[in-house]
Structure formats: structure tokens, C-alpha cells
mmCIF file of C-alpha atoms in Angstrom:
data_model
loop_
_atom_site.group_PDB
_atom_site.id
_atom_site.type_symbol
_atom_site.label_atom_id
_atom_site.label_comp_id
_atom_site.label_asym_id
_atom_site.label_seq_id
_atom_site.Cartn_x
_atom_site.Cartn_y
_atom_site.Cartn_z
ATOM 1 C CA ALA T 28 115.774 -123.620 153.247
ATOM 2 C CA ILE T 29 112.435 -123.754 154.971
ATOM 3 C CA THR T 30 112.798 -123.986 158.779
ATOM 4 C CA ASP T 31 110.612 -123.852 161.820
ATOM 5 C CA ALA T 32 110.960 -121.477 164.843
ATOM 6 C CA GLN T 33 113.705 -123.655 166.343
ATOM 7 C CA ASN T 34 115.565 -123.498 162.991
ATOM 8 C CA ALA T 35 114.846 -127.268 162.247
ATOM 9 C CA PRO T 36 114.239 -128.068 158.569
ATOM 10 C CA VAL T 37 110.653 -128.556 157.447
ATOM 11 C CA ALA T 38 110.462 -131.570 155.003
ATOM 12 C CA ASN T 39 107.733 -131.984 152.401
ATOM 13 C CA ALA T 40 106.413 -128.409 152.621
ATOM 14 C CA GLU T 41 104.660 -127.351 149.505
ATOM 15 C CA VAL T 42 106.446 -124.343 147.934
ATOM 16 C CA SER T 43 104.882 -122.480 144.961
ATOM 17 C CA LEU T 44 105.295 -119.338 142.871
ATOM 18 C CA ALA T 45 102.238 -117.550 141.613
ATOM 19 C CA ALA T 46 101.875 -114.725 139.149
ATOM 20 C CA GLN T 47 98.530 -113.082 138.225
ATOM 21 C CA ASN T 48 96.661 -115.482 140.509
ATOM 22 C CA LYS T 49 98.063 -118.517 138.679
ATOM 23 C CA THR T 50 100.501 -121.030 140.002
ATOM 24 C CA VAL T 51 103.628 -120.877 137.703
ATOM 25 C CA ALA T 52 105.885 -123.316 139.523
ATOM 26 C CA GLN T 53 105.652 -125.649 142.452
ATOM 27 C CA THR T 54 107.729 -128.218 144.368
ATOM 28 C CA LYS T 55 108.139 -129.728 147.854
ATOM 29 C CA THR T 56 111.024 -129.336 150.225
ATOM 30 C CA ASP T 57 113.480 -132.105 150.730
ATOM 31 C CA ALA T 58 114.509 -133.638 154.078
ATOM 32 C CA GLU T 59 116.737 -130.687 154.836
ATOM 33 C CA GLY T 60 113.974 -128.177 153.977
ATOM 34 C CA ARG T 61 115.685 -127.181 150.664
ATOM 35 C CA PHE T 62 113.873 -126.453 147.449
ATOM 36 C CA SER T 63 114.419 -124.937 144.031
ATOM 37 C CA LEU T 64 111.972 -123.213 141.760
ATOM 38 C CA ALA T 65 112.206 -121.362 138.529
ATOM 39 C CA ALA T 66 109.743 -119.306 136.623
ATOM 40 C CA ASN T 67 109.987 -117.017 133.527
ATOM 41 C CA VAL T 68 107.341 -114.287 134.181
ATOM 42 C CA SER T 69 107.372 -110.601 134.161
ATOM 43 C CA ALA T 70 104.498 -110.024 136.565
ATOM 44 C CA GLU T 71 104.746 -109.713 140.327
ATOM 45 C CA ILE T 72 105.546 -113.137 141.804
ATOM 46 C CA ILE T 73 104.209 -114.488 145.118
ATOM 47 C CA LEU T 74 106.114 -117.182 147.030
ATOM 48 C CA ARG T 75 103.804 -119.417 149.102
ATOM 49 C CA VAL T 76 104.846 -122.144 151.533
ATOM 50 C CA GLU T 77 102.392 -124.583 153.132
ATOM 51 C CA ALA T 78 103.200 -127.313 155.589
ATOM 52 C CA LYS T 79 101.050 -129.392 157.899
ATOM 53 C CA GLY T 80 101.053 -127.961 161.474
ATOM 54 C CA PHE T 81 102.269 -124.563 160.304
ATOM 55 C CA ALA T 82 100.699 -121.256 159.272
ATOM 56 C CA VAL T 83 100.772 -120.487 155.566
ATOM 57 C CA PHE T 84 103.703 -118.208 154.603
ATOM 58 C CA GLU T 85 103.209 -115.892 151.591
ATOM 59 C CA ARG T 86 105.511 -113.042 150.398
ATOM 60 C CA ARG T 87 105.965 -110.996 147.211
ATOM 61 C CA LEU T 88 109.225 -112.138 145.664
ATOM 62 C CA SER T 89 110.383 -108.563 145.480
ATOM 63 C CA ASP T 90 110.299 -108.434 149.252
ATOM 64 C CA LEU T 91 112.781 -111.368 149.573
ATOM 65 C CA GLN T 92 116.441 -111.757 148.881
ATOM 66 C CA ILE T 93 117.273 -113.486 145.578
ATOM 67 C CA PRO T 94 117.951 -116.253 144.861
ATOM 68 C CA ILE T 95 115.159 -118.168 146.585
ATOM 69 C CA THR T 96 116.224 -121.664 147.549
#
């Protein structure tokens, strides 16, 4: 789940996966900050989260624990 510094859920955050500079999947978080994405690519994948009032978060998928939800 996507949460803020106080561990409160961030609703309606835009979450996307990108491979080779192209978005391959995208969604928004629900009221509890949860999301689900799937992509079938063999290239390096970047997870990106954007929400109003917050800094953009971006990480290589290989740097994060799997699964990503």
C-alpha cells in the first residue's frame, strides 16, 4: 500500500510501471492506498508513484520486494 510519513494511506495516487521509457501499466490507489499492477516485459521495470502534495517516488522494480501491491 502507498502510505504517507505518518503511515496513513494515500488514496488516488497514480501508480505506473515503465519499461524502456514507455508506460506498460498504470492504475490509481484505492481509499486504503492499495493497488495492483501487472506487466509482461523482460526489460528493467521502473515503479513510479505520483500524488498531489507529495514528491514523486520512483524505483527500479529489482530494488523492491516482490510482489508489488
